mmCIF file of C-alpha atoms in Angstrom:
data_model
loop_
_atom_site.group_PDB
_atom_site.id
_atom_site.type_symbol
_atom_site.label_atom_id
_atom_site.label_comp_id
_atom_site.label_asym_id
_atom_site.label_seq_id
_atom_site.Cartn_x
_atom_site.Cartn_y
_atom_site.Cartn_z
ATOM 1 C CA MET A 1 -0.021 -0.206 0.144
ATOM 2 C CA LYS A 2 2.740 2.299 0.522
ATOM 3 C CA VAL A 3 3.350 2.014 -3.508
ATOM 4 C CA LEU A 4 -0.358 3.005 -4.193
ATOM 5 C CA MET A 5 -0.005 6.004 -1.545
ATOM 6 C CA ASN A 6 3.400 7.035 -3.548
ATOM 7 C CA HIS A 7 1.554 6.613 -6.669
ATOM 8 C CA ILE A 8 -1.337 8.683 -5.767
ATOM 9 C CA TYR A 9 1.253 11.624 -4.242
ATOM 10 C CA GLU A 10 2.931 11.866 -7.686
ATOM 11 C CA LEU A 11 -0.361 11.915 -9.628
ATOM 12 C CA ASN A 12 -1.741 14.755 -7.294
ATOM 13 C CA LYS A 13 1.611 16.751 -7.726
ATOM 14 C CA GLY A 14 1.179 16.244 -11.151
ATOM 15 C CA VAL A 15 4.529 14.300 -11.831
ATOM 16 C CA ARG A 16 2.191 11.923 -13.775
ATOM 17 C CA GLN A 17 -1.331 11.649 -15.574
ATOM 18 C CA MET A 18 -1.935 8.245 -15.021
ATOM 19 C CA VAL A 19 -0.627 5.079 -12.977
ATOM 20 C CA LEU A 20 -0.623 1.292 -13.569
ATOM 21 C CA PHE A 21 -1.043 -0.022 -10.086
ATOM 22 C CA THR A 22 -0.274 -4.171 -10.029
ATOM 23 C CA CYS A 23 -1.549 -5.813 -6.848
ATOM 24 C CA HIS A 24 -2.886 -8.786 -5.290
ATOM 25 C CA LYS A 25 -6.899 -9.119 -5.435
ATOM 26 C CA LYS A 26 -7.185 -9.187 -1.604
ATOM 27 C CA TYR A 27 -5.856 -5.508 -1.699
ATOM 28 C CA GLY A 28 -8.613 -4.627 -4.225
ATOM 29 C CA ASP A 29 -11.346 -3.443 -1.890
ATOM 30 C CA GLN A 30 -8.891 -1.216 -0.041
ATOM 31 C CA THR A 31 -7.238 0.268 -2.924
ATOM 32 C CA VAL A 32 -10.211 1.052 -4.247
ATOM 33 C CA GLU A 33 -11.499 2.667 -1.306
ATOM 34 C CA ARG A 34 -8.343 4.646 -0.862
ATOM 35 C CA LEU A 35 -8.921 6.083 -4.581
ATOM 36 C CA GLU A 36 -12.309 6.795 -4.328
ATOM 37 C CA SER A 37 -11.595 8.695 -1.245
ATOM 38 C CA GLN A 38 -9.645 11.096 -2.665
ATOM 39 C CA GLY A 39 -11.761 11.567 -5.886
ATOM 40 C CA ILE A 40 -9.391 9.725 -8.401
ATOM 41 C CA PRO A 41 -10.970 8.121 -11.223
ATOM 42 C CA TYR A 42 -9.813 4.634 -11.937
ATOM 43 C CA VAL A 43 -10.637 1.350 -14.422
ATOM 44 C CA LEU A 44 -9.581 -2.273 -12.547
ATOM 45 C CA GLN A 45 -8.739 -5.054 -15.014
ATOM 46 C CA PRO A 46 -7.903 -8.691 -13.904
ATOM 47 C CA ALA A 47 -4.441 -9.382 -14.331
ATOM 48 C CA GLY A 48 -4.164 -13.382 -14.018
ATOM 49 C CA ARG A 49 -5.846 -15.361 -11.344
ATOM 50 C CA GLN A 50 -4.163 -13.594 -8.026
ATOM 51 C CA ASN A 51 -3.627 -10.208 -9.079
ATOM 52 C CA LEU A 52 -5.473 -6.964 -10.202
ATOM 53 C CA ASN A 53 -4.281 -3.986 -12.815
ATOM 54 C CA VAL A 54 -5.594 -0.794 -11.466
ATOM 55 C CA TYR A 55 -5.156 2.207 -13.556
ATOM 56 C CA PHE A 56 -5.751 5.677 -12.102
ATOM 57 C CA GLY A 57 -5.693 9.063 -13.019
ATOM 58 C CA ARG A 58 -7.058 11.701 -15.634
ATOM 59 C CA ARG A 59 -10.166 10.890 -16.838
ATOM 60 C CA GLU A 60 -9.013 11.453 -20.522
ATOM 61 C CA CYS A 61 -6.359 8.864 -20.009
ATOM 62 C CA LEU A 62 -8.991 6.205 -18.781
ATOM 63 C CA ASP A 63 -10.970 7.005 -21.581
ATOM 64 C CA ALA A 64 -8.077 5.614 -23.763
ATOM 65 C CA ILE A 65 -7.448 2.696 -21.264
ATOM 66 C CA ARG A 66 -10.997 1.698 -21.965
ATOM 67 C CA LEU A 67 -10.721 1.296 -25.096
ATOM 68 C CA ILE A 68 -6.894 0.454 -25.943
ATOM 69 C CA VAL A 69 -6.603 -2.422 -22.976
ATOM 70 C CA THR A 70 -9.554 -4.703 -23.904
ATOM 71 C CA ARG A 71 -7.348 -7.998 -22.999
ATOM 72 C CA PRO A 72 -4.521 -9.399 -20.949
ATOM 73 C CA LEU A 73 -1.153 -7.265 -21.069
ATOM 74 C CA ASN A 74 0.231 -9.800 -22.908
ATOM 75 C CA GLN A 75 -1.880 -10.188 -25.629
ATOM 76 C CA LEU A 76 -2.227 -6.279 -26.856
ATOM 77 C CA THR A 77 -0.522 -5.718 -30.358
ATOM 78 C CA PRO A 78 2.853 -3.735 -30.647
ATOM 79 C CA GLU A 79 1.136 -0.554 -31.413
ATOM 80 C CA GLU A 80 -1.340 -0.595 -28.189
ATOM 81 C CA ASP A 81 1.776 -1.463 -25.978
ATOM 82 C CA PHE A 82 3.657 1.270 -27.533
ATOM 83 C CA ILE A 83 0.698 3.382 -26.401
ATOM 84 C CA LEU A 84 0.338 1.964 -22.915
ATOM 85 C CA GLY A 85 3.801 2.804 -22.455
ATOM 86 C CA ALA A 86 3.855 5.806 -23.519
ATOM 87 C CA MET A 87 0.664 7.019 -21.728
ATOM 88 C CA LEU A 88 2.452 5.725 -18.632
ATOM 89 C CA GLY A 89 5.435 7.829 -18.958
ATOM 90 C CA TYR A 90 7.743 4.913 -19.862
ATOM 91 C CA ASP A 91 11.108 6.032 -21.298
ATOM 92 C CA LEU A 92 9.988 6.796 -24.903
ATOM 93 C CA CYS A 93 13.649 5.417 -26.138
ATOM 94 C CA ALA A 94 13.125 2.203 -24.306
ATOM 95 C CA GLN A 95 9.397 2.261 -25.603
ATOM 96 C CA CYS A 96 10.785 2.456 -29.486
ATOM 97 C CA GLU A 97 12.961 -0.211 -28.760
ATOM 98 C CA ARG A 98 10.512 -2.517 -27.316
ATOM 99 C CA TYR A 99 8.189 -1.479 -29.745
ATOM 100 C CA CYS A 100 10.870 -2.533 -32.830
ATOM 101 C CA LYS A 101 11.605 -5.679 -31.119
ATOM 102 C CA ARG A 102 7.966 -6.596 -30.743
ATOM 103 C CA LYS A 103 7.118 -5.800 -34.610
ATOM 104 C CA GLU A 104 10.437 -8.340 -35.574
ATOM 105 C CA GLN A 105 9.290 -10.942 -33.276
ATOM 106 C CA CYS A 106 5.572 -10.593 -34.289
ATOM 107 C CA GLY A 107 4.552 -13.737 -36.884
ATOM 108 C CA ALA A 108 2.546 -16.563 -36.969
ATOM 109 C CA THR A 109 3.366 -17.553 -33.572
ATOM 110 C CA CYS A 110 2.362 -13.810 -32.131
ATOM 111 C CA ARG A 111 -0.137 -13.827 -29.362
ATOM 112 C CA CYS A 112 -0.958 -10.843 -30.033
ATOM 113 C CA LYS A 113 -4.166 -9.828 -32.960
ATOM 114 C CA ASN A 114 -1.608 -8.108 -35.371
#
């Protein structure tokens, strides 16, 4: 929960516009309660059997997340993965490298929907 509180602090200070917080499902209610108590919009997505992805931040970003992240993260296309990383504020050059590698690997065995 300390990580969640740090993310909320950064969001409130304008360091981030959107956050992806992954936690065990047993902390889901506590996480939602904290976000709602501060009036922070969020989107929940299951992440495997025991975890939960919690996207929170600016409404505009969350509206885009609802359109882009419609399946597990490991099934996103290289383009969707790139957009998500950029929205989360990940290093842009690292995202470009990741995108190029994923595009090269996409073929008949690729799990994304190319």
